XYZ file of C-alpha atoms in Angstrom:
415
model
C 26.057 6.685 -53.303
C 23.779 4.605 -51.078
C 23.241 0.972 -52.045
C 20.546 -1.085 -50.344
C 19.890 -4.786 -50.700
C 17.356 -6.817 -48.712
C 17.324 -10.536 -48.067
C 13.934 -11.388 -46.541
C 14.618 -15.082 -46.272
C 17.392 -14.435 -43.764
C 15.748 -11.364 -42.217
C 18.965 -9.380 -42.701
C 19.210 -5.946 -44.296
C 22.491 -4.798 -45.775
C 23.522 -1.159 -46.054
C 26.601 0.024 -47.919
C 27.984 3.284 -46.530
C 30.787 5.262 -48.270
C 33.695 5.917 -45.957
C 36.633 8.235 -46.369
C 39.464 6.583 -48.246
C 42.225 6.047 -45.728
C 44.908 4.939 -48.122
C 44.582 5.296 -51.919
C 47.468 2.910 -52.504
C 45.525 0.132 -50.836
C 42.458 0.525 -53.065
C 42.889 -2.962 -54.427
C 43.848 -4.462 -51.127
C 42.056 -7.507 -49.973
C 38.941 -6.701 -47.940
C 38.485 -8.501 -44.677
C 35.057 -8.480 -43.038
C 34.597 -8.727 -39.283
C 31.335 -9.481 -37.541
C 30.448 -7.811 -34.252
C 27.252 -8.637 -32.449
C 25.575 -5.706 -30.793
C 22.456 -5.064 -28.741
C 19.102 -5.687 -30.440
C 20.718 -8.481 -32.460
C 22.538 -6.120 -34.820
C 25.440 -7.472 -36.879
C 27.897 -5.051 -38.409
C 30.219 -5.968 -41.213
C 32.982 -3.451 -41.685
C 35.941 -3.366 -44.036
C 39.261 -2.892 -42.343
C 41.257 -1.343 -45.182
C 38.954 -0.741 -48.132
C 37.031 2.285 -49.307
C 33.598 0.942 -48.351
C 32.146 -0.850 -45.353
C 29.250 -3.253 -45.351
C 26.803 -2.793 -42.470
C 24.203 -5.416 -41.721
C 21.334 -4.749 -39.313
C 19.148 -7.509 -38.098
C 15.554 -6.356 -37.874
C 13.632 -8.171 -35.217
C 9.842 -8.421 -35.413
C 7.942 -6.494 -32.752
C 5.829 -8.844 -30.648
C 2.179 -8.125 -29.951
C 1.822 -8.437 -26.198
C -1.215 -9.674 -24.281
C -3.376 -10.650 -27.250
C -6.993 -11.624 -26.683
C -7.753 -15.336 -26.986
C -10.372 -14.707 -29.660
C -7.791 -12.758 -31.695
C -5.439 -15.747 -31.902
C -8.341 -18.052 -32.739
C -9.317 -15.745 -35.607
C -5.762 -16.012 -36.926
C -5.913 -19.819 -36.688
C -9.237 -19.919 -38.531
C -7.925 -17.599 -41.260
C -4.705 -19.524 -41.851
C -6.509 -22.855 -41.670
C -8.889 -21.652 -44.396
C -5.807 -20.954 -46.523
C -4.737 -24.603 -46.058
C -1.758 -23.705 -43.874
C -0.527 -26.663 -41.832
C -0.975 -26.567 -38.028
C 2.773 -26.600 -37.395
C 3.221 -23.567 -39.657
C 0.288 -21.806 -37.967
C 1.924 -22.408 -34.602
C 5.256 -21.063 -35.890
C 3.669 -17.871 -37.203
C 1.730 -17.333 -33.972
C 4.938 -17.653 -31.948
C 6.667 -15.265 -34.330
C 4.042 -12.542 -33.901
C 2.633 -13.135 -30.410
C 5.481 -14.902 -28.628
C 6.156 -18.439 -27.437
C 3.629 -18.303 -24.607
C 0.672 -17.125 -26.671
C -0.685 -20.633 -27.347
C 0.708 -24.148 -27.209
C 1.141 -26.383 -30.240
C -1.461 -28.861 -28.978
C -4.019 -26.081 -28.475
C -3.419 -24.829 -32.026
C -4.052 -28.330 -33.373
C -7.173 -28.617 -31.248
C -8.645 -25.409 -32.679
C -7.701 -26.449 -36.234
C -9.530 -29.720 -35.691
C -12.642 -27.921 -34.369
C -12.692 -25.505 -37.316
C -12.343 -28.418 -39.728
C -15.319 -30.080 -38.022
C -17.463 -27.055 -38.824
C -17.069 -24.703 -35.870
C -17.210 -21.012 -36.795
C -17.391 -19.332 -33.364
C -14.102 -18.083 -31.887
C -15.553 -17.081 -28.506
C -15.896 -19.469 -25.572
C -19.227 -21.166 -25.197
C -21.319 -20.363 -22.140
C -21.170 -22.909 -19.360
C -24.085 -23.853 -17.192
C -22.138 -24.193 -13.916
C -23.739 -24.671 -10.523
C -27.131 -23.064 -9.888
C -26.896 -19.855 -7.851
C -28.121 -19.961 -4.268
C -28.892 -16.237 -4.320
C -32.547 -15.681 -5.127
C -34.704 -12.586 -4.981
C -36.714 -14.059 -2.111
C -33.553 -14.697 -0.094
C -32.176 -11.200 -0.721
C -35.506 -9.648 0.297
C -35.657 -11.727 3.486
C -32.117 -10.692 4.466
C -32.941 -7.047 3.748
C -35.963 -7.182 6.052
C -33.888 -8.848 8.773
C -31.245 -6.127 8.558
C -33.846 -3.379 8.895
C -35.002 -4.933 12.160
C -31.536 -4.552 13.698
C -28.953 -2.259 12.105
C -26.232 -3.360 14.537
C -26.170 -6.889 13.176
C -23.052 -8.956 12.525
C -22.467 -11.240 9.559
C -22.073 -14.225 11.878
C -25.364 -13.530 13.648
C -27.115 -13.024 10.331
C -25.714 -16.310 9.019
C -27.261 -18.143 11.970
C -30.645 -16.781 10.897
C -30.132 -18.244 7.404
C -28.234 -21.520 7.884
C -28.744 -22.594 4.260
C -26.017 -20.210 3.015
C -22.395 -19.782 4.026
C -20.879 -16.803 5.790
C -18.963 -15.676 2.685
C -22.130 -15.788 0.603
C -23.960 -13.803 3.280
C -21.230 -11.154 3.172
C -21.566 -10.991 -0.618
C -25.330 -10.481 -0.405
C -25.050 -7.769 2.252
C -22.257 -5.784 0.584
C -22.702 -6.445 -3.151
C -26.409 -7.062 -3.567
C -27.874 -4.840 -0.835
C -25.009 -2.280 -0.833
C -24.767 -2.074 2.966
C -21.605 -0.740 4.630
C -20.638 -0.911 8.284
C -20.169 2.713 9.372
C -19.514 4.267 12.751
C -21.542 7.153 14.107
C -19.914 10.545 13.601
C -19.248 12.775 16.580
C -20.919 16.187 16.384
C -20.737 19.110 18.831
C -24.459 18.963 19.552
C -27.657 17.423 18.272
C -29.119 20.385 16.434
C -32.717 21.323 17.099
C -35.043 22.786 14.502
C -34.349 26.227 15.942
C -30.599 25.727 15.517
C -31.039 24.503 11.948
C -33.242 27.462 11.089
C -30.582 29.812 12.441
C -27.858 28.069 10.415
C -30.000 28.258 7.308
C -30.539 31.995 7.760
C -26.828 32.672 8.310
C -25.910 30.611 5.252
C -28.365 32.499 3.060
C -27.095 35.847 4.338
C -23.438 34.964 3.799
C -23.952 33.593 0.279
C -26.089 36.591 -0.681
C -23.416 39.018 0.451
C -20.744 36.998 -1.312
C -22.814 37.029 -4.506
C -23.095 40.809 -4.292
C -19.557 41.634 -3.141
C -17.498 38.711 -4.399
C -13.827 38.642 -3.408
C -14.040 42.150 -1.942
C -16.498 40.871 0.642
C -14.121 38.060 1.650
C -11.194 40.490 1.919
C -13.146 42.543 4.485
C -13.586 39.610 6.883
C -11.654 39.644 10.154
C -12.110 36.540 12.258
C -10.625 34.971 15.356
C -11.157 32.768 18.366
C -9.535 31.384 21.497
C -7.853 28.027 21.988
C -5.804 26.326 24.688
C -2.213 25.379 23.892
C -0.554 22.856 26.176
C 2.989 22.072 27.212
C 2.428 18.498 26.003
C 0.210 17.781 23.004
C -0.176 14.072 22.204
C 0.091 12.714 18.692
C -3.104 11.604 17.058
C -3.546 7.938 16.243
C -2.980 8.602 12.550
C 0.172 10.641 13.202
C 1.695 7.799 15.230
C 1.202 5.233 12.443
C 4.358 3.694 10.948
C 5.130 1.268 8.133
C 6.369 -1.946 9.733
C 6.734 -5.613 8.910
C 4.232 -8.012 10.409
C 7.042 -9.556 12.450
C 8.186 -6.186 13.852
C 7.444 -5.436 17.512
C 4.375 -3.309 18.112
C 5.061 0.288 19.009
C 3.488 1.433 22.281
C 2.836 4.863 23.728
C 1.547 5.859 27.159
C -1.934 7.137 27.750
C -2.018 10.912 27.747
C -2.763 12.467 31.103
C -4.355 15.893 31.104
C -1.958 18.465 32.437
C -2.802 21.847 33.962
C 0.205 23.344 32.197
C -1.565 25.145 29.381
C -2.333 28.711 28.433
C -5.121 30.405 26.514
C -4.219 31.872 23.139
C -6.421 34.339 21.239
C -5.752 34.772 17.521
C -7.287 37.264 15.080
C -6.534 37.244 11.362
C -7.823 38.051 7.892
C -7.236 36.697 4.384
C -3.700 38.142 4.265
C -1.977 37.429 7.559
C -2.146 37.324 11.348
C -3.381 40.553 12.913
C -3.114 39.821 16.636
C -1.811 37.054 18.902
C -2.709 37.508 22.551
C -2.013 35.130 25.436
C -4.189 35.261 28.517
C -2.173 35.572 31.754
C -2.117 32.409 33.814
C -4.868 32.259 36.398
C -7.267 34.507 34.492
C -10.406 33.488 32.625
C -12.038 34.987 29.576
C -14.763 37.472 30.421
C -16.420 40.372 28.676
C -14.020 42.963 30.095
C -10.943 41.009 29.054
C -12.376 40.325 25.611
C -13.136 44.014 25.095
C -9.540 44.865 25.942
C -8.390 42.318 23.352
C -10.691 43.908 20.758
C -9.109 47.306 21.420
C -5.691 45.747 20.791
C -7.073 44.273 17.581
C -8.302 47.651 16.371
C -4.886 49.220 16.981
C -3.225 46.303 15.168
C -5.485 46.829 12.145
C -4.624 50.542 12.114
C -0.902 49.725 12.092
C -0.909 46.769 9.681
C -3.792 47.583 7.314
C -3.813 51.241 6.356
C -7.281 52.295 5.185
C -8.839 48.984 6.184
C -11.012 50.474 8.934
C -12.424 53.147 6.636
C -13.179 50.525 4.002
C -15.254 48.560 6.486
C -14.614 45.510 8.651
C -16.834 42.423 8.544
C -16.178 40.908 11.964
C -16.753 37.171 12.345
C -16.573 35.497 15.755
C -18.601 32.830 17.500
C -21.333 33.375 20.066
C -19.446 32.613 23.279
C -20.676 34.430 26.382
C -17.877 36.994 26.330
C -18.519 37.625 22.623
C -22.252 38.246 22.957
C -22.208 40.285 26.173
C -23.861 43.711 26.025
C -20.605 45.508 26.777
C -18.948 43.697 23.845
C -21.797 44.545 21.484
C -21.647 48.199 22.548
C -17.899 48.353 21.900
C -18.227 46.787 18.437
C -20.990 49.222 17.514
C -18.684 52.031 18.596
C -16.001 50.666 16.269
C -18.501 50.750 13.419
C -17.748 47.153 12.505
C -20.233 44.984 10.654
C -20.612 41.974 12.972
C -21.686 38.894 11.045
C -24.205 36.780 12.932
C -22.634 33.395 13.634
C -25.034 30.482 14.268
C -24.771 28.712 17.654
C -22.985 25.355 18.013
C -21.386 25.739 14.582
C -17.609 25.203 14.720
C -17.879 23.753 11.209
C -18.608 27.294 9.974
C -15.840 29.023 11.953
C -12.530 29.309 10.014
C -10.494 29.232 13.216
C -11.962 25.861 14.190
C -12.089 24.013 10.867
C -8.771 25.343 9.524
C -6.381 27.393 11.664
C -6.475 25.597 15.017
C -6.658 22.225 13.298
C -3.263 22.812 11.659
C -1.858 24.444 14.780
C -2.653 21.402 16.934
C -1.132 19.174 14.273
C 2.082 21.223 14.486
C 2.166 20.986 18.285
C 1.481 17.232 18.326
C 4.304 15.276 19.941
C 6.165 18.392 21.122
C 7.119 19.190 24.714
C 7.705 22.657 26.152
C 9.264 23.499 29.495
C 7.818 26.946 30.195
C 5.327 29.545 29.016
C 7.919 31.555 27.110
C 9.022 28.597 25.013
C 5.425 27.633 24.237
C 4.414 31.182 23.289
C 7.426 31.622 21.008
C 6.751 28.406 19.108
C 3.046 29.147 18.664
C 3.685 32.744 17.589
C 6.445 31.791 15.155
C 4.294 29.135 13.524
C 1.345 31.501 13.093
C 3.517 34.275 11.661
C 5.459 32.073 9.240
C 2.449 30.640 7.418
C 2.102 31.754 3.818
C -0.564 34.276 2.861
C -2.338 31.591 0.836
C -2.825 29.594 4.040
C -5.093 32.281 5.490
C -6.671 33.163 2.161
C -7.737 29.565 1.541
C -9.322 29.411 4.982
C -11.537 32.429 4.316
C -12.422 31.151 0.848
C -13.548 27.820 2.319
C -16.453 29.616 3.954
C -18.237 29.856 0.600
C -18.445 26.106 -0.184
C -19.118 25.312 3.474
C -22.111 27.620 3.716
C -23.289 26.300 0.361
C -23.000 22.716 1.599
C -24.851 23.691 4.762
C -27.803 24.731 2.614
C -27.674 21.605 0.476
C -27.736 19.227 3.461
C -30.513 21.179 5.178
C -28.378 22.825 7.877
C -26.728 19.637 9.137
C -23.083 19.695 10.172
C -20.567 20.043 7.346
C -17.985 17.270 7.445
C -14.302 18.087 7.261
C-alpha cells in the first residue's frame, strides 16, 4: 500500500513505503524517526524498528535562468493588477527567477509607474547624441579611398579632422566594407592566350568527366619532379607556439640555400604510388632522361596494375621542356597513351603541385638528413605509406578545381 500526503505550505512531500518486517515481536515498539539531510535538500525520515518508514523529499522549485527584462516587468504588471503588494511581488520573483533577477527597489519603482498609468513594459527610446556619420561624409571618404587604395587610417583621419580615428575605422570597415588585404603571389600574370588555353583544358576535362565519371578519373596517371633537400626549413605557421606574453620570444636562424639536394620524380594514380625515381647527382632533366623514366613507369604499371594498359591510360603531366620534346611525344604515342593537354603556367591544376608535393614538403619541414641514402629512404617511405584515399582525393580534386577555373574566368584557383 502506497500512502501519499502533501503539505504545500511547507513545500515537503511525504511518502510512506512498506518495508520488510524485521521483527514481528517489536510491532508495537516505539518508533523513532531520524532526519538525514541529503543532496538537493532531501530529508529522509526512516523508522529504526517499525514496519514502515516515512520518507520526506523536499522539492525545490526550478529557477528560470536569464529572463528577459520585459518578461519580469510583465509579471510585475500582472501581479500588481491583482492587488499583490510590492514586497510579495519581489518575493515571488526571487522564488521563480532568483535573487539577482531584480532588486526590491526596482520592483517598487515599476509598481509605482504602472499605478501612474504606464502600460508599456519595453524601454523607451532615448535620443542620445546626434551621430557624426552622415551620407555626405561616407561618400567623401569613399571617393578619397578610391584615389589611393594603399591608404592608412591615420592618413585618412588627417584628411577629415572633424572625426576621430576610431570613428574613421568604423566608417571604413563597417559602413564601406573595406578590408586591408595583401596581394596574392601567383606563378605568372596570365595573358589572354594563357587564359584561353586554361579555359579550353577545363572544358575538355569536365566534358570527359561528365561522360566517363569515376572511370575516367581511375584512368589518370600523373606525376612531376621536385627537389628534396637535406635541410627543409619550417614554415612560419609550423613554427608558431602558444606562449604567454611574458615568455621569451623564440628565434630561428635564416635559412641558407644548400646545394645538398636531389631531384625526385614521382608518378602515381588514384590508388597508390607507381614509380619513385631519383636523378643521379650532377645530372639534369632532359628529354632522353625523361623518356627513360617513362619506360620505367610503363614497366611499373605492367607489374602493379594488371590490365591497366589495355584499358587505357590518361597521362597527365605539365608542359616542361623535357615533357613536350618531340622525342617524348613520339614515345608516348608509341605507348598508346592518351596525353591530356595541360595548360601552361598552371600548377594550380596539377595534382602533384597542389596536393602531393605540398604534403611532402610539410613532412620534410624541420628535418635534417646526413646523406642521399637517408633522404631517399625517408621520402620513399612517406610516399609509400600514405593511404589510398590520400591519392584518390588528390585526383578527385581536379573536378572542382577545373570547375572553379571556369567560374572565375580562367584565373588562378586558390588553395
